[in-house]
Every structure is written in structure tokens, then in C-alpha cells.
Amino acid sequence: MMGLVWYAATLAGGFIWLGGSSVASSLTTVEILWGGLAVGTIIPAFVTYLIGCCLSMLEIQTLILSNLLMLYCVAERVPAFMAEVKRRAKRGFAGERLDAVISTILIAVASAFFWPLYTTRMIPSDEHGRVYSGGSCWADLPIHMTIAESFLTGRNQDVSWGDMHSPVFAGEKMYYPFIPDWHAAVMVKLGATMRWGFLAPGELFLLLPFHVLRCSSFRFPGFNRLLACLACFSLSSIALPHMQAS
Amino acid sequence: MCLSFIGLFYSFAVRLTRSRIGAIIGLLLTIGSGGQGGINILMRDGLKRALEQDVIQNDVTGDGKVFWFAFVPHVFLPQRGANFAYPLALLVLTLVWKATDFTSGSMAPGDKRRLLQYAAALAALTPLVQAHTFIGLALIIGTVFVLDAHKWMADLRILGGWIAAGVVAAILGWPQMALFRKHVEKGHGGSFIKQGWIHRNHDFGRDAPGLWGMIPMAGAFFRFWWMSLGPAVPLFFVALAIYAFDSYKGLLLRKKPLTAAGAASTADSASGASTGKATDEDAASGRASGVSSSTSGSALRQRNKGDSDDDSDASADSDDAAAAKKGKNAVGGTFTASGPDVSLAEHLVAVTLAQLPTPLSNVLSGRTPVRYTALDNLLRPANDCSVHGRSLDALKFGVGALLVFLFGNYVNLQPWDRDNCKLFYIWVFIATALVGSLLAAPFEYILGLGASSAGPARVYQAVMVPQRDLLVFNAAVSRPSSGSGSSAKSSAAEHIGVGRRRIAGTVSLIWLLAVPVLMFFACASGFMLFAREYNLYHQLLDEDQIRMGNYIKEHLAPKSVIMHRDIHIMPSSCIAGRPSLVAYTGEWNSLEPQAHSTSPSARPPLFMPVFIIAFLFSSFFFVRCCCRLDVVSRVQLLRPRQGQEVRDGQLPQGQRPRGLQRHEEVGHEVRPRRAPAHPPQAQAAAARGGGRAQGRGKDAAGEGQRLRPSLRP
């Protein structure tokens, strides 16, 4: 559970970090929202990895230090973020409203199609404990599981820069872009399952931006509250049964 | 991340093409990208059979001859690197698109520099996420940098921003890319990266039978890509040609300034990000005079100078003054003025310049302007006088994408050439956006969306309506109407002759009928595989395997090497994370002694953590400084003599800069060169900079307070 909370917090942090940056005024709200999610996924993975390299391990100390560093970076931007929010609230969504609505609809439609795919492929297990996947994920996810597990319980518990070991060819160095799997390992370390470590960066966080959007609709005058609420509730209605089933 | 991708793709495509419908079509083209395999199977065996197999990689022979990866089933679902990297890539491209916006109403150079540095820092995160994305972004941004030379030669501050961005990307990206160096040099028998045309390695690219042979030199190439992507590649070339044609037609108008041209049609008007636009007449007159002035954004400066109701010093930095004015007057504006800002790199340059002879220092530091504006003057109408508003800039992104496409065709970045599809998708994002705008044009024409898109004007352009009339039409439909909307549209359409309007209607109808056909051939296979994906569900690990994995996890040392049979799903690795002796067929690696060691000596040496700490903190502070250190203005680098008044950053003749000096230490009247020249503007700038000042915390706020008195003349 803590893993998911951590991930949600980093997404919110990415949103605040980008929204409080000096380039925020050049971006639309939608871009800040979705760009913040991309930033809030990748940068925390990098920060924890670099701190992990310094301490040569992925342990609780690593996570505490990296989270403190990230917390500082985000807290530093909170005033600027709030100023940006006030500025946009004062200005309203003039000119952005149509694009916000279109992208909301697009994402709602896409999530309706993508959610079943993600939930059934990201290693769900049945009542007997058997693990499933499908399609290309059946072929690709084992190597991602291997790499992530190697950070947690395997050869790469000794975290280092440039000295990580290949889990598939013993004795070789790992020359592979492993940050996404590192991200999953961090989530597992914090208490999430491997399934949620893979699934959450895929689609779970859709609930967060729509929650933000829903809140924004009450804060920002002129925004189409009804549409935002409908999008939020429709997505929730799609997502929650799947979450319970999985 | 897939939802983040969709939101960012839509936003980027709207910015790039000024077409909302085009962005949606582009998204469909991306998600459904695929070739002719599915269509061939559909024709021969029917839909049921087509939905049962991988129609992206198979044709009717079922031999996996088709070269492509479907976006969702093959890339976004299983490849976690793509899942993370592509949204970030789109954010980076959006930032670069904004930073290269020099149309009237665009940002001040300080903001552009900052955008470029942010884009570089974010792009530099991608090598350890997905190296293909980093290479693709580097190729596109590098191309845009080269083709944007006319802009940064006209304003060397922008060149400084590009250089700083390059330094940021190199510092952050190089250590990551260096990790792959050994593997690239020695992996796979020393041939990890191969050169040579990929299509020649595949059946469909070896020869060019039938009509394909009529294409000189490249028949096999186009046949290969027709099977892989259908009409997407030819449509991309057509889109490039149409954007080039639009730019060329705009270029031809450069000697004929318009009275009410479509200068108001900036690319970002569709996305609503650009505000504070000039009126048509103002912008047009600004361009008429601004084309002959020296720097980019001249139209806006001319307008602001003309409109200014104060006695601002004309020699003050006009970009900041314009930005201050813009921010002051903006209604619903999304931009803020940059205020004084200097990056760390510029500080270092300024300290170096202080040691040079004064004339040379003045030239290099920009106090004596050295600007090559002829090229910018020549090319600026290709943007301003195009129906798109930024056709030339969109073309530059298209050329960058084309370079990625050609690079991916010739350089095989890994042993399995299909993995180059990860690189091709960076091309796909731009290509489908451009093609989408093309396919959306007839819809926009019929729906009369001329105010928010270039589609109607593009249809008129296809029937050879003069560019001047199109710009007048664009300006008329985008101008806030005094009467009803329909009357405004009809009055705008009056600029086009009745005969041409009828021809345009016919052309748009034919165009419209062609769109579903093209979409079918471009997307059918992709969506077939997408539908098939819902039916795939396989067991990955059974109960015994899970028990075995847990046993290994609990009882064997973490560095134990497991030998197992030749299959990729093994409990020892998937569940326990133990290294395999050899996991897959085809490659045998000599073991290194430390692979079996569990002794502390196998831990990384001491210098590595030290290096990592140094790298971490230097990167953190460098990026922080480059992106956000906007406390000290450039002029504060210069310390004038006691009692001398310095105006606009111009030192008295013969006096040399003496290095870094904070404002509060100067203690006398200094007017920063890049600061607004009068109190109201200064207060406006301070108010706008409040967000950033707050963001920097107490020190920055104090800095702002200390700055304020010294700004007064």
C-alpha cells in the first residue's frame, strides 16, 4: 500500500514541480497535468537510483534520503505553484477550455479501452496463486520481473553506477535501460506487489489527475464542471470494479 | 503513462499543426499504425482469421515477414521503457516547439532559453529509460537547432540558450550513454550496432516487382515500408511537401507586405496557449516594419513601442520591455515576462569576458550588437505569411523526424533490427501529427473551422488561391467578429472568388472521401491486432514455479548463479532475481570471477559512491542554476565606478567590466540593461516574478526587495 501512496505522492510532486517551474507559464494546464505525471514518474526513479548508488543499496535509508530530497525540491516550488494556480484561476480557462475538454474525452475513451488490457496483462494471479499475462507481455514481462527482482533480492542489491550485473548472463554487466524496472522495485520495496509496480505507472494514476481536474473545476471559474465530474465518475466506474477484481 | 501519452500527444499535435481534428486523427494513426499484413489476411481468409493472428508482423504466409511493432500490443503494453519515455519525449518536443516560436506575441529570449534548458534536462533523463528515445530526440532537436540558425543568428542570446541546453544535455546524458559504450563496442561479437539499409534484410525489401520497379532507386524501399506501414510513409512525404509549399508561398510574399495579413494566426492560437496577440493591423504593420529591423519578435516590439504611453528608454532591452508590456496588458495571457535572468553558464562566460579587451568583450557580450539578420529577414515570411502561421517551423520538425526515419533505416542500433521500431516511433509522433492535419483539412473546410485551424485555407491553397487572399481570409475569420459569426465567415469567404470556392468544395469532397480509404489502409492492421489483444491470456507461472522461486529466494545466496533450461520464464530469475548462467539461446558469455563472489570485496569501490555524490550534486546544482538562477541580471556582472551613472548597461568608453557584483553591493544608481526602464514596468515585472521569487524562498524574495529600489532612475 505504501508503494502506491509513494507513487501517488511523486505524481503529485511532479505536477507541483512542473507547475511551479518557470516554464509553467508557457504550458497549458493540460500539458502541466500530464507532463507533470511523466516527470513525476521518471525523476523520482532517477533520484532514488542515484541515492541508491551513493549508499550502494536499495534500503529504507535510500528511500528516506531520496524522499527528503524530492520533498525539498517540491516544497521549494509550492509558492510558485500556488501563484501560478491563482494566476490561472484569475484568468480562467479562456482559450484552453476546448482543448481541455477534448483531451479529457480522449483520455476517458482511451482508458476505457486500455484499462482491461493493462489489468489482464500486468501479472494478475488467480485464487491458486498462478500468475498470468498475455500477448507480448507474456514474452517481455519476465525479463522486467527478473531485473526488478534482482534489485530487491538478487545480484543487484549492491546498487552502483555502471557496475550493475546482468541477470540473464551471469558475470556480464547490465547494459540495459533499467530505470522503469528500478521504479517498480522501489514500489515493491515500499510494500506494493510487483503487479502494482508494473500496473500503476501504466494506468492507475489516471484517478489522480481526474481528481485534480475535478477539484480544479470547482476552483476555476468558467470551467465546465459537469463534464469534469462526468469524466471523473465515468473513469472511476470503469476503474474501480477492475481494481476490486484484480 | 499511456494516458499521459495521449494527453501530451494531443496537445503537441495541436500546437504543431493548429488542427484539433488533425490531432485526433494523428492519435488514431499512431495507435493503429500498421501495414498491409492484416488487410491481405482479411481479404483472403476473412475477419475471423485475421483477428486470430499477429497481423502486424505476418502477411498471408505467416512467416513474420512484415517489419513493424504495433503501438499498443507490441510497444506500450510490454515495453516499460517506451511507456516511460514517450510521454516525456512529447513534453520535450512541446517545450522545444514553444522555445522556437518567434512569431509576434511570443516569449522573451530569457523564457526561450529557459524552455530550451528544461527541454534538454528532461531529454537527458531518457538514456537510462529508453536510449532510442534519447537518440531520436537528439536528432530532431539537433535538426531544429541547425535549421533555426536564421533565428539565433539574429539574436545571439538564443544561441546562448541553445549552447547552454546542449551543455545540460551532455552533462546529464553522457554518463548514461557511457554505460552502454562497452556493450556497443564489444557486444554481439563487436557488431552490436550495424550499418546498412534495414529493408534489404527483409523479403519485402529485397526486390521491387511490378509497379514498385517504376520507382527509381527506391522501389524496394517503398515496397518494404508499404507492407510495414501502408500509406503512412507516402502521406508523410506529401505532408512535408505541403508544408514546404505553404512556406514557399509565404516566402514569395516577403517583398509585398500585407495590410491585414494572417499575422494574427499564430500556431498556438488553436491550443489557447498564446495570448496577448496583436490585432491584425498592428501585427501586419509591425511585420512590415519589423522585417527590416534586426531581431526576432520585432513586430511585437514595434507595436509595444508604438503603443507605449510612457517614456521608456528606447535603448533598454526591448524584449523584456515587450514582455513586461505584454504581461501588463495581457487578457487571459499565459505568458509571463522573464525578468532579469542569467544562467550559470552565462555567469561563467561573463567572468571570462571580463578579462578580454573592452571592444572584444562588448561584441562578445552583446553590448555591441552583432546580429546577422539578413537571413532571418529573408525567411521570416515563410512563417508569418503561411496559412499555418508557423509552416516553416513545422517543416523543421518534419525534417527532423525525416532524419530520424532515415537514420533508423540505415543504422541498426541493436542486433535485432525490429527493435529500431522504438526509434521509428519518435518519427511516427511527428509524422502522424502532420499527416493528421492533412487529412483533417476537408473536415475543417466543411465545418468552417477557419478561425482555429488552417484546414480551410489549406483546401483553398490546393486550388491555387493566391496566398495573399488566403492570408486576408485567415485574418478575417480569426478576427473577433463585430457581427454574427456566419456573416463574418461569409465576408471572409468573399475574398475568395465564387468559382474557386466551388472548385474548393469539390476538391474537399474528393479529399474527404479519400480519408476513410487512407485511414483504413494505414490503421486497419493495427486495430485488428488491438482487438486480438483482448483475447490473449496465458499462464506465466504456476504454483510449483512460484514455490520454487520462493525457495530459491529464501535459501540461496543472492549472487548464486542458476543454470536452467533455455526458456525466458524461470522462477529463479522472475521470482528470486538470481542471475542465470545463460538465459537464452545464441550467446555464451565467459564468467567473471566476481560473479560468484559474495565477499565484501565485490562491492563497488569507494571512489564510485564519491563520484556518484559529486555527479548528483553537481548535476542538481547545475540544472538548478541553469534553469532557475534568475536572481542576478546580466548587467550586475559589471561594476561601474563610484558616482558614474550607467544607462542601459553601456559602460563608459574605456571602462572594463570587473566581474560579478551583486546589486546591493553596488550601492549607487545602476540601471540594469535588461530591466524594465520605468517604475510601473518594474513593479509589473516584480509582481509577475513574484511566483518565481516565492519559489526560490526567502533569499530570492529578499533579492527581489533589494533589487527594487535600485531600479528607480
Coordinates of N, CA and C in Angstrom, one line a residue, chain B residues 104-206:
Chain B
S104 N 4.9 37.0 -33.7 CA 4.6 38.1 -32.8 C 3.8 37.5 -31.7
G105 N 4.1 38.1 -30.5 CA 3.4 37.6 -29.3 C 4.1 36.5 -28.6
S106 N 5.3 36.1 -29.1 CA 6.0 35.1 -28.5 C 6.7 35.6 -27.3
M107 N 7.4 34.6 -26.6 CA 8.1 35.0 -25.4 C 9.3 35.8 -25.5
A108 N 9.8 36.3 -24.4 CA 11.1 36.9 -24.4 C 12.2 35.9 -24.5
P109 N 13.4 36.4 -24.9 CA 14.5 35.4 -25.1 C 14.9 34.7 -23.8
G110 N 14.7 35.3 -22.6 CA 15.0 34.7 -21.4 C 14.1 33.5 -21.2
D111 N 12.9 33.6 -21.5 CA 12.0 32.5 -21.4 C 12.3 31.4 -22.3
K112 N 12.7 31.8 -23.5 CA 13.0 30.8 -24.5 C 14.3 30.0 -24.1
R113 N 15.2 30.7 -23.6 CA 16.4 30.0 -23.1 C 16.1 29.0 -22.0
R114 N 15.2 29.4 -21.1 CA 14.8 28.5 -20.0 C 14.1 27.3 -20.5
L115 N 13.2 27.5 -21.5 CA 12.5 26.4 -22.0 C 13.5 25.4 -22.7
L116 N 14.4 25.9 -23.4 CA 15.4 25.0 -24.0 C 16.2 24.2 -23.0
Q117 N 16.5 24.9 -21.9 CA 17.3 24.2 -20.9 C 16.5 23.1 -20.2
Y118 N 15.2 23.5 -19.9 CA 14.4 22.4 -19.4 C 14.2 21.3 -20.3
A119 N 14.0 21.6 -21.6 CA 13.8 20.5 -22.6 C 15.1 19.6 -22.6
A120 N 16.2 20.2 -22.5 CA 17.5 19.5 -22.5 C 17.6 18.6 -21.3
A121 N 17.3 19.2 -20.2 CA 17.4 18.4 -18.9 C 16.4 17.2 -18.9
L122 N 15.2 17.4 -19.4 CA 14.3 16.3 -19.4 C 14.6 15.3 -20.5
A123 N 15.1 15.7 -21.6 CA 15.5 14.8 -22.6 C 16.7 14.0 -22.1
A124 N 17.6 14.6 -21.3 CA 18.7 13.9 -20.8 C 18.4 12.8 -19.8
L125 N 17.2 12.7 -19.4 CA 16.8 11.7 -18.5 C 16.4 10.4 -19.2
T126 N 16.4 10.4 -20.5 CA 15.8 9.3 -21.3 C 16.8 8.2 -21.5
P127 N 18.1 8.4 -21.6 CA 19.0 7.2 -22.0 C 18.8 6.0 -21.1
L128 N 18.7 6.2 -19.8 CA 18.5 5.0 -18.9 C 17.1 4.6 -18.8
V129 N 16.2 5.3 -19.5 CA 14.8 4.8 -19.6 C 14.6 4.1 -20.9
Q130 N 15.0 4.8 -22.0 CA 15.0 4.1 -23.3 C 15.9 4.9 -24.2
A131 N 17.0 4.3 -24.6 CA 18.1 5.0 -25.3 C 17.6 5.4 -26.7
H132 N 16.7 4.7 -27.3 CA 16.2 5.1 -28.6 C 15.5 6.4 -28.6
T133 N 14.8 6.7 -27.5 CA 14.1 8.0 -27.4 C 15.1 9.1 -27.3
F134 N 16.2 8.9 -26.6 CA 17.2 9.9 -26.5 C 17.9 10.2 -27.8
I135 N 18.2 9.2 -28.6 CA 18.8 9.4 -29.9 C 17.8 10.1 -30.8
G136 N 16.5 9.7 -30.8 CA 15.5 10.3 -31.6 C 15.4 11.8 -31.3
L137 N 15.3 12.1 -30.0 CA 15.1 13.5 -29.6 C 16.4 14.3 -30.0
A138 N 17.5 13.7 -29.8 CA 18.8 14.4 -30.2 C 18.8 14.7 -31.7
L139 N 18.3 13.8 -32.5 CA 18.3 14.0 -33.9 C 17.3 15.1 -34.3
I140 N 16.2 15.1 -33.7 CA 15.1 16.1 -34.1 C 15.6 17.5 -33.5
I141 N 16.0 17.5 -32.3 CA 16.3 18.8 -31.7 C 17.6 19.4 -32.4
G142 N 18.5 18.5 -32.7 CA 19.7 19.0 -33.4 C 19.3 19.5 -34.8
T143 N 18.4 18.9 -35.5 CA 18.0 19.4 -36.8 C 17.3 20.7 -36.6
V144 N 16.4 20.8 -35.6 CA 15.7 22.1 -35.4 C 16.7 23.2 -35.1
F145 N 17.8 22.9 -34.3 CA 18.8 23.9 -34.0 C 19.5 24.4 -35.2
V146 N 19.9 23.4 -36.1 CA 20.6 23.8 -37.3 C 19.7 24.6 -38.2
L147 N 18.5 24.2 -38.4 CA 17.6 24.9 -39.4 C 17.1 26.2 -38.8
D148 N 17.2 26.3 -37.5 CA 16.8 27.6 -36.8 C 17.9 28.6 -36.8
A149 N 18.9 28.4 -37.5 CA 20.1 29.2 -37.5 C 19.7 30.7 -37.8
H150 N 18.8 30.9 -38.7 CA 18.4 32.3 -39.0 C 17.9 33.0 -37.8
K151 N 17.3 32.3 -36.9 CA 16.7 32.9 -35.7 C 17.8 33.3 -34.7
W152 N 18.7 32.3 -34.4 CA 19.7 32.5 -33.4 C 20.8 33.4 -33.9
M153 N 21.0 33.4 -35.2 CA 22.0 34.4 -35.7 C 21.5 35.8 -35.6
A154 N 20.2 36.0 -35.6 CA 19.6 37.3 -35.5 C 19.5 37.7 -34.0
D155 N 19.7 36.8 -33.1 CA 19.7 37.1 -31.7 C 20.6 36.1 -31.0
L156 N 21.8 36.6 -30.7 CA 22.8 35.6 -30.1 C 22.4 35.1 -28.7
R157 N 21.5 35.8 -28.1 CA 21.1 35.3 -26.8 C 20.4 34.0 -26.9
I158 N 19.7 33.8 -28.0 CA 19.1 32.5 -28.2 C 20.1 31.4 -28.5
L159 N 21.2 31.8 -29.2 CA 22.3 30.9 -29.4 C 22.9 30.4 -28.1
G160 N 23.0 31.4 -27.2 CA 23.5 31.1 -25.8 C 22.6 30.1 -25.1
G161 N 21.3 30.2 -25.3 CA 20.3 29.3 -24.8 C 20.5 27.9 -25.3
W162 N 20.7 27.8 -26.7 CA 20.9 26.5 -27.3 C 22.2 25.9 -26.8
I163 N 23.3 26.7 -26.6 CA 24.5 26.1 -26.2 C 24.4 25.6 -24.7
A164 N 23.7 26.4 -23.9 CA 23.5 26.0 -22.5 C 22.7 24.7 -22.5
A165 N 21.7 24.6 -23.4 CA 20.9 23.4 -23.4 C 21.7 22.2 -23.8
G166 N 22.6 22.4 -24.8 CA 23.5 21.4 -25.2 C 24.4 20.9 -24.1
V167 N 24.9 21.9 -23.3 CA 25.8 21.5 -22.2 C 25.0 20.7 -21.2
V168 N 23.8 21.2 -20.9 CA 23.0 20.5 -19.9 C 22.7 19.0 -20.3
A169 N 22.3 18.9 -21.6 CA 22.0 17.5 -22.1 C 23.3 16.7 -22.1
A170 N 24.4 17.3 -22.4 CA 25.7 16.5 -22.5 C 26.1 16.1 -21.1
I171 N 26.0 17.0 -20.1 CA 26.4 16.7 -18.8 C 25.5 15.6 -18.1
L172 N 24.2 15.7 -18.4 CA 23.3 14.7 -17.8 C 23.2 13.4 -18.6
G173 N 23.3 13.6 -19.9 CA 23.1 12.4 -20.7 C 24.3 11.6 -21.0
W174 N 25.5 12.2 -21.0 CA 26.7 11.5 -21.4 C 27.0 10.4 -20.4
P175 N 27.0 10.6 -19.1 CA 27.3 9.5 -18.2 C 26.4 8.3 -18.4
Q176 N 25.1 8.5 -18.8 CA 24.2 7.4 -19.0 C 24.6 6.7 -20.3
M177 N 24.8 7.5 -21.3 CA 25.1 6.8 -22.6 C 26.5 6.1 -22.5
A178 N 27.4 6.6 -21.7 CA 28.7 6.0 -21.5 C 28.5 4.5 -20.9
L179 N 27.4 4.3 -20.2 CA 27.2 3.0 -19.7 C 27.1 1.9 -20.8
F180 N 26.5 2.4 -21.9 CA 26.3 1.5 -23.0 C 27.5 1.3 -23.9
R181 N 28.5 2.1 -23.7 CA 29.6 2.1 -24.6 C 30.3 0.8 -24.8
K182 N 30.6 0.1 -23.7 CA 31.3 -1.1 -23.8 C 30.5 -2.2 -24.6
H183 N 29.2 -2.2 -24.3 CA 28.3 -3.1 -25.0 C 28.2 -2.8 -26.4
V184 N 28.2 -1.5 -26.8 CA 28.1 -1.2 -28.2 C 29.4 -1.5 -28.9
E185 N 30.5 -1.4 -28.2 CA 31.8 -1.6 -28.9 C 32.1 -3.1 -29.0
K186 N 31.8 -3.9 -27.9 CA 32.2 -5.2 -27.9 C 31.1 -6.3 -27.9
G187 N 29.9 -5.8 -27.6 CA 28.8 -6.7 -27.6 C 28.4 -7.4 -28.9
H188 N 27.9 -8.6 -28.8 CA 27.5 -9.3 -30.0 C 28.6 -9.4 -31.0
G189 N 29.7 -9.8 -30.5 CA 30.9 -10.0 -31.3 C 31.4 -8.7 -32.0
G190 N 31.2 -7.6 -31.3 CA 31.7 -6.4 -31.8 C 30.9 -5.8 -32.9
S191 N 29.7 -6.3 -33.1 CA 28.8 -5.8 -34.1 C 27.4 -5.5 -33.5
F192 N 27.4 -4.8 -32.4 CA 26.1 -4.5 -31.8 C 25.4 -3.5 -32.6
I193 N 26.0 -2.5 -33.0 CA 25.4 -1.5 -34.0 C 25.9 -1.8 -35.4
K194 N 25.0 -1.9 -36.3 CA 25.3 -2.2 -37.7 C 24.8 -1.1 -38.6
Q195 N 25.5 -1.0 -39.6 CA 25.1 0.0 -40.7 C 24.6 -0.8 -41.9
G196 N 23.7 -0.2 -42.6 CA 23.2 -0.8 -43.8 C 21.7 -0.7 -43.8
W197 N 21.1 -0.6 -45.0 CA 19.7 -0.4 -45.1 C 18.9 -1.6 -44.6
I198 N 18.1 -1.3 -43.6 CA 17.3 -2.4 -43.0 C 16.4 -3.2 -44.0
H199 N 15.9 -2.5 -44.9 CA 14.9 -3.1 -45.8 C 15.5 -4.2 -46.6
R200 N 16.8 -4.2 -46.8 CA 17.5 -5.2 -47.6 C 17.6 -6.5 -46.8
N201 N 17.4 -6.5 -45.5 CA 17.4 -7.7 -44.7 C 16.1 -8.5 -44.7
H202 N 15.1 -7.9 -45.4 CA 13.7 -8.5 -45.3 C 13.2 -8.8 -46.7
D203 N 12.4 -9.8 -46.7 CA 11.9 -10.3 -48.0 C 11.2 -9.2 -48.8
F204 N 10.4 -8.3 -48.2 CA 9.7 -7.3 -48.9 C 10.6 -6.2 -49.4
G205 N 11.8 -6.1 -48.9 CA 12.7 -5.0 -49.3 C 13.8 -5.4 -50.2
R206 N 13.8 -6.7 -50.5 CA 15.0 -7.2 -51.4 C 14.8 -6.8 -52.8

